[in-house]
Amino acid sequence: MGLWRQQVCAVMRVRLLKLRHDGKLLRAVLLLFGTFMLPLMMIVTLIQLWHSSSSWEITASPYFLPTREKIQNKSSNLLILNDTGSEMEDFIAALKTQSITPEITLEKNITSLPHHSGAIKVSLEGKSYQFTVMCGAEPVNCYPLLVNIISNTFLRLFNSTARIRLWSELLSRVESSDLKNYIFFNCLSYLLILAAGLPPLLAVSSMEDYKLQARSQLRLSGLFPSAYWCGQALVDVPLFWTL
């Protein structure tokens, strides 16, 4: 066993030296690796760029701005329908911390009110508050924005400095998940082809030993065949999995 281990280490050393000095094999491996990896990197980069350009943050600024800015930007104040029968100073103060200027009304008939981008009706049923969001026909993503405003208002009422951010994406979550799975399995199949192309390149050195009858000479000199193949494998297998 001591002789066998010594032979394995010697074959490993010879194999490493051949890889180090054999520039043709190294160039072939790098060329194959680069040929397969460059398209994958381009696909991933394009997907990331497309994803970043197809999603944007939804804020209250284009919808609800102070009165001095609403004419120029075609937005309106946030309408608050107070149906609680009491003042809502804390709720209004929490809205103003979000740079929103609310317009409060006590009317219950929303159709008689002037046009607004959106409105929140606050009513009291027993000891529970009920919030109803209403939007005009033109504003896009108005409903999720109003729900987000209410959520951030609750955070301010509980003295939290956190803020919930809202994003809009062209693809739905289900479609995006299906797309990611499709890309993952295609990339996996692509890399399996790459994995199948590497072993023949690594076997070129053994074929050269066979042509030169170097392996036969080593066997006549007392080299165990298992030591030869184990020494080769201890270098080629880690190199293969590293690539």
Tab-separated table of C-alpha atoms in Angstrom:
chain	number	residue	atom	x	y	z
A	1	MET	CA	0.000	0.000	0.000
A	2	GLY	CA	2.871	2.358	0.691
A	3	LEU	CA	4.271	1.756	-2.781
A	4	TRP	CA	0.815	2.178	-4.312
A	5	ARG	CA	0.287	5.534	-2.567
A	6	GLN	CA	3.732	6.678	-3.702
A	7	GLN	CA	2.899	5.763	-7.302
A	8	VAL	CA	-0.469	7.566	-7.124
A	9	CYS	CA	1.241	10.737	-5.878
A	10	ALA	CA	3.839	10.468	-8.645
A	11	VAL	CA	1.169	10.117	-11.347
A	12	MET	CA	-0.701	13.074	-9.864
A	13	ARG	CA	2.442	15.192	-9.989
A	14	VAL	CA	3.145	14.173	-13.593
A	15	ARG	CA	-0.448	14.931	-14.542
A	16	LEU	CA	-0.301	18.404	-12.958
A	17	LEU	CA	2.979	19.156	-14.727
A	18	LYS	CA	1.509	18.067	-18.082
A	19	LEU	CA	-1.531	20.299	-17.556
A	20	ARG	CA	0.737	23.148	-16.639
A	21	HIS	CA	2.943	22.805	-19.717
A	22	ASP	CA	0.318	21.655	-22.220
A	23	GLY	CA	-1.003	24.962	-23.506
A	24	LYS	CA	-3.093	23.340	-26.225
A	25	LEU	CA	-5.283	21.481	-23.725
A	26	LEU	CA	-5.673	24.567	-21.543
A	27	ARG	CA	-6.660	26.710	-24.517
A	28	ALA	CA	-9.151	24.097	-25.694
A	29	VAL	CA	-10.792	23.889	-22.258
A	30	LEU	CA	-10.957	27.670	-21.909
A	31	LEU	CA	-12.345	28.031	-25.440
A	32	LEU	CA	-15.066	25.467	-24.798
A	33	PHE	CA	-15.838	26.984	-21.409
A	34	GLY	CA	-15.995	30.531	-22.784
A	35	THR	CA	-18.076	29.487	-25.802
A	36	PHE	CA	-20.702	27.984	-23.537
A	37	MET	CA	-20.628	30.555	-20.736
A	38	LEU	CA	-20.686	33.748	-22.804
A	39	PRO	CA	-24.257	33.237	-24.156
A	40	LEU	CA	-25.492	32.376	-20.659
A	41	MET	CA	-23.949	35.532	-19.234
A	42	MET	CA	-25.505	37.615	-22.027
A	43	ILE	CA	-28.944	36.056	-21.421
A	44	VAL	CA	-28.770	36.690	-17.665
A	45	THR	CA	-27.586	40.281	-18.230
A	46	LEU	CA	-30.376	41.009	-20.728
A	47	ILE	CA	-32.991	39.541	-18.391
A	48	GLN	CA	-31.760	41.692	-15.512
A	49	LEU	CA	-31.786	44.827	-17.672
A	50	TRP	CA	-35.263	44.050	-18.983
A	51	HIS	CA	-36.556	43.312	-15.492
A	52	SER	CA	-35.153	46.564	-14.094
A	53	SER	CA	-36.682	48.588	-16.920
A	54	SER	CA	-40.095	46.896	-16.713
A	55	SER	CA	-40.661	47.634	-13.018
A	56	TRP	CA	-40.977	50.984	-11.277
A	57	GLU	CA	-41.917	52.248	-7.846
A	58	ILE	CA	-45.418	53.652	-7.402
A	59	THR	CA	-45.461	56.749	-5.218
A	60	ALA	CA	-48.176	59.164	-4.214
A	61	SER	CA	-46.549	62.161	-5.926
A	62	PRO	CA	-48.121	61.751	-9.407
A	63	TYR	CA	-51.547	61.158	-7.841
A	64	PHE	CA	-51.845	63.421	-4.788
A	65	LEU	CA	-49.864	66.641	-4.499
A	66	PRO	CA	-50.403	69.848	-2.527
A	67	THR	CA	-52.853	72.368	-3.933
A	68	ARG	CA	-50.206	74.691	-5.366
A	69	GLU	CA	-48.863	71.884	-7.557
A	70	LYS	CA	-51.968	69.951	-8.539
A	71	ILE	CA	-52.970	72.123	-11.520
A	72	GLN	CA	-49.614	71.835	-13.247
A	73	ASN	CA	-49.230	68.104	-12.608
A	74	LYS	CA	-52.891	67.205	-13.225
A	75	SER	CA	-53.219	65.582	-9.826
A	76	SER	CA	-55.533	66.283	-6.936
A	77	ASN	CA	-55.606	66.253	-3.183
A	78	LEU	CA	-56.443	62.987	-1.481
A	79	LEU	CA	-60.105	63.132	-0.544
A	80	ILE	CA	-60.983	61.874	2.945
A	81	LEU	CA	-64.652	61.126	3.664
A	82	ASN	CA	-65.042	61.334	7.421
A	83	ASP	CA	-68.029	59.199	8.403
A	84	THR	CA	-66.889	58.553	11.972
A	85	GLY	CA	-68.721	61.431	13.608
A	86	SER	CA	-65.515	62.684	15.249
A	87	GLU	CA	-62.256	64.385	14.381
A	88	MET	CA	-59.333	62.367	12.983
A	89	GLU	CA	-56.347	64.530	13.872
A	90	ASP	CA	-53.926	61.614	14.316
A	91	PHE	CA	-54.947	60.025	11.030
A	92	ILE	CA	-54.608	63.316	9.130
A	93	ALA	CA	-51.239	64.041	10.752
A	94	ALA	CA	-49.983	60.594	9.743
A	95	LEU	CA	-51.066	61.300	6.156
A	96	LYS	CA	-49.201	64.601	6.098
A	97	THR	CA	-45.963	62.885	7.138
A	98	GLN	CA	-46.140	61.110	3.748
A	99	SER	CA	-46.163	64.471	1.908
A	100	ILE	CA	-49.878	64.086	1.209
A	101	THR	CA	-52.258	67.008	1.690
A	102	PRO	CA	-55.694	65.531	2.420
A	103	GLU	CA	-58.971	67.243	1.677
A	104	ILE	CA	-61.574	66.380	4.302
A	105	THR	CA	-65.308	66.304	3.651
A	106	LEU	CA	-68.304	65.127	5.638
A	107	GLU	CA	-70.495	64.400	2.615
A	108	LYS	CA	-71.545	60.790	2.214
A	109	ASN	CA	-72.523	60.923	-1.476
A	110	ILE	CA	-69.278	60.602	-3.449
A	111	THR	CA	-70.997	61.358	-6.789
A	112	SER	CA	-71.799	64.912	-5.726
A	113	LEU	CA	-68.171	65.728	-5.009
A	114	PRO	CA	-65.766	67.242	-7.569
A	115	HIS	CA	-63.386	65.006	-9.461
A	116	HIS	CA	-60.499	63.571	-7.458
A	117	SER	CA	-57.842	60.996	-8.303
A	118	GLY	CA	-58.828	58.927	-5.293
A	119	ALA	CA	-60.645	58.972	-1.987
A	120	ILE	CA	-60.629	57.126	1.321
A	121	LYS	CA	-63.832	56.756	3.284
A	122	VAL	CA	-63.385	56.206	7.014
A	123	SER	CA	-66.421	54.931	8.880
A	124	LEU	CA	-66.994	53.653	12.401
A	125	GLU	CA	-68.921	50.454	13.055
A	126	GLY	CA	-69.121	49.761	16.760
A	127	LYS	CA	-65.573	50.121	18.027
A	128	SER	CA	-63.933	49.182	14.717
A	129	TYR	CA	-62.878	51.539	11.948
A	130	GLN	CA	-63.634	50.586	8.374
A	131	PHE	CA	-61.709	51.972	5.400
A	132	THR	CA	-63.099	52.062	1.880
A	133	VAL	CA	-60.900	53.134	-1.030
A	134	MET	CA	-62.373	54.729	-4.165
A	135	CYS	CA	-60.603	55.729	-7.366
A	136	GLY	CA	-61.410	57.630	-10.503
A	137	ALA	CA	-61.520	56.012	-13.934
A	138	GLU	CA	-58.249	57.466	-15.247
A	139	PRO	CA	-55.562	56.883	-12.586
A	140	VAL	CA	-53.671	53.601	-13.056
A	141	ASN	CA	-52.686	51.528	-9.996
A	142	CYS	CA	-54.737	53.805	-7.793
A	143	TYR	CA	-56.250	51.053	-5.643
A	144	PRO	CA	-52.973	49.434	-4.517
A	145	LEU	CA	-51.552	52.924	-3.931
A	146	LEU	CA	-54.428	53.864	-1.589
A	147	VAL	CA	-54.052	50.581	0.312
A	148	ASN	CA	-50.337	51.314	0.622
A	149	ILE	CA	-51.081	54.821	1.926
A	150	ILE	CA	-53.388	53.376	4.586
A	151	SER	CA	-50.758	50.785	5.569
A	152	ASN	CA	-48.041	53.437	5.945
A	153	THR	CA	-50.485	55.592	7.911
A	154	PHE	CA	-50.954	52.739	10.383
A	155	LEU	CA	-47.192	52.494	10.738
A	156	ARG	CA	-46.990	56.205	11.584
A	157	LEU	CA	-49.824	55.853	14.109
A	158	PHE	CA	-47.830	53.112	15.849
A	159	ASN	CA	-44.736	55.379	15.904
A	160	SER	CA	-42.849	53.236	13.377
A	161	THR	CA	-40.262	54.764	11.044
A	162	ALA	CA	-40.578	51.898	8.551
A	163	ARG	CA	-42.175	52.440	5.158
A	164	ILE	CA	-43.882	49.976	2.836
A	165	ARG	CA	-42.858	50.507	-0.785
A	166	LEU	CA	-45.013	49.585	-3.768
A	167	TRP	CA	-43.690	48.390	-7.116
A	168	SER	CA	-45.390	47.720	-10.427
A	169	GLU	CA	-44.175	45.020	-12.806
A	170	LEU	CA	-45.288	44.198	-16.322
A	171	LEU	CA	-45.226	40.468	-15.595
A	172	SER	CA	-47.381	38.983	-12.901
A	173	ARG	CA	-45.801	36.924	-10.143
A	174	VAL	CA	-47.011	33.649	-11.689
A	175	GLU	CA	-45.728	34.525	-15.157
A	176	SER	CA	-42.405	35.702	-13.724
A	177	SER	CA	-42.021	32.459	-11.772
A	178	ASP	CA	-42.759	30.386	-14.874
A	179	LEU	CA	-40.218	32.415	-16.837
A	180	LYS	CA	-37.539	31.875	-14.191
A	181	ASN	CA	-38.211	28.128	-14.154
A	182	TYR	CA	-38.014	28.026	-17.956
A	183	ILE	CA	-34.696	29.888	-17.970
A	184	PHE	CA	-33.313	27.729	-15.152
A	185	PHE	CA	-34.056	24.415	-16.891
A	186	ASN	CA	-32.724	25.689	-20.214
A	187	CYS	CA	-29.500	26.860	-18.570
A	188	LEU	CA	-29.238	23.520	-16.768
A	189	SER	CA	-29.584	21.637	-20.062
A	190	TYR	CA	-27.037	23.968	-21.613
A	191	LEU	CA	-24.512	23.296	-18.845
A	192	LEU	CA	-25.072	19.537	-19.128
A	193	ILE	CA	-23.940	19.791	-22.755
A	194	LEU	CA	-20.856	21.650	-21.528
A	195	ALA	CA	-20.243	18.922	-18.941
A	196	ALA	CA	-20.441	16.282	-21.652
A	197	GLY	CA	-17.831	18.096	-23.754
A	198	LEU	CA	-15.158	18.357	-21.068
A	199	PRO	CA	-14.232	14.669	-20.447
A	200	PRO	CA	-12.991	14.083	-24.039
A	201	LEU	CA	-10.656	17.063	-23.673
A	202	LEU	CA	-9.318	15.716	-20.385
A	203	ALA	CA	-8.861	12.258	-21.950
A	204	VAL	CA	-6.554	13.578	-24.694
A	205	SER	CA	-3.533	13.245	-22.415
A	206	SER	CA	-4.274	9.588	-21.682
A	207	MET	CA	-4.667	8.901	-25.403
A	208	GLU	CA	-1.259	10.443	-26.051
A	209	ASP	CA	0.250	8.178	-23.384
A	210	TYR	CA	-1.373	5.228	-25.146
A	211	LYS	CA	0.011	6.240	-28.552
A	212	LEU	CA	3.506	6.749	-27.177
A	213	GLN	CA	3.235	3.457	-25.264
A	214	ALA	CA	4.242	5.370	-22.143
A	215	ARG	CA	1.664	3.520	-20.090
A	216	SER	CA	3.044	0.153	-21.182
A	217	GLN	CA	6.556	1.220	-20.240
A	218	LEU	CA	5.336	2.347	-16.840
A	219	ARG	CA	3.618	-1.014	-16.290
A	220	LEU	CA	6.826	-2.865	-17.202
A	221	SER	CA	8.601	-0.657	-14.669
A	222	GLY	CA	6.248	-1.844	-11.924
A	223	LEU	CA	3.468	0.809	-11.972
A	224	PHE	CA	0.140	-0.533	-10.794
A	225	PRO	CA	-2.648	0.131	-13.375
A	226	SER	CA	-4.954	1.215	-10.555
A	227	ALA	CA	-2.343	3.694	-9.347
A	228	TYR	CA	-2.129	5.163	-12.852
A	229	TRP	CA	-5.869	5.666	-13.199
A	230	CYS	CA	-6.388	6.862	-9.616
A	231	GLY	CA	-3.597	9.407	-9.991
A	232	GLN	CA	-5.192	10.693	-13.202
A	233	ALA	CA	-8.653	10.791	-11.642
A	234	LEU	CA	-7.508	12.685	-8.543
A	235	VAL	CA	-6.504	15.550	-10.858
A	236	ASP	CA	-9.096	15.334	-13.658
A	237	VAL	CA	-12.224	14.852	-11.528
A	238	PRO	CA	-11.688	17.946	-9.300
A	239	LEU	CA	-10.739	19.955	-12.406
A	240	PHE	CA	-13.913	18.781	-14.157
A	241	TRP	CA	-16.203	19.703	-11.243
A	242	THR	CA	-14.407	23.020	-10.761
A	243	LEU	CA	-15.152	23.936	-14.359
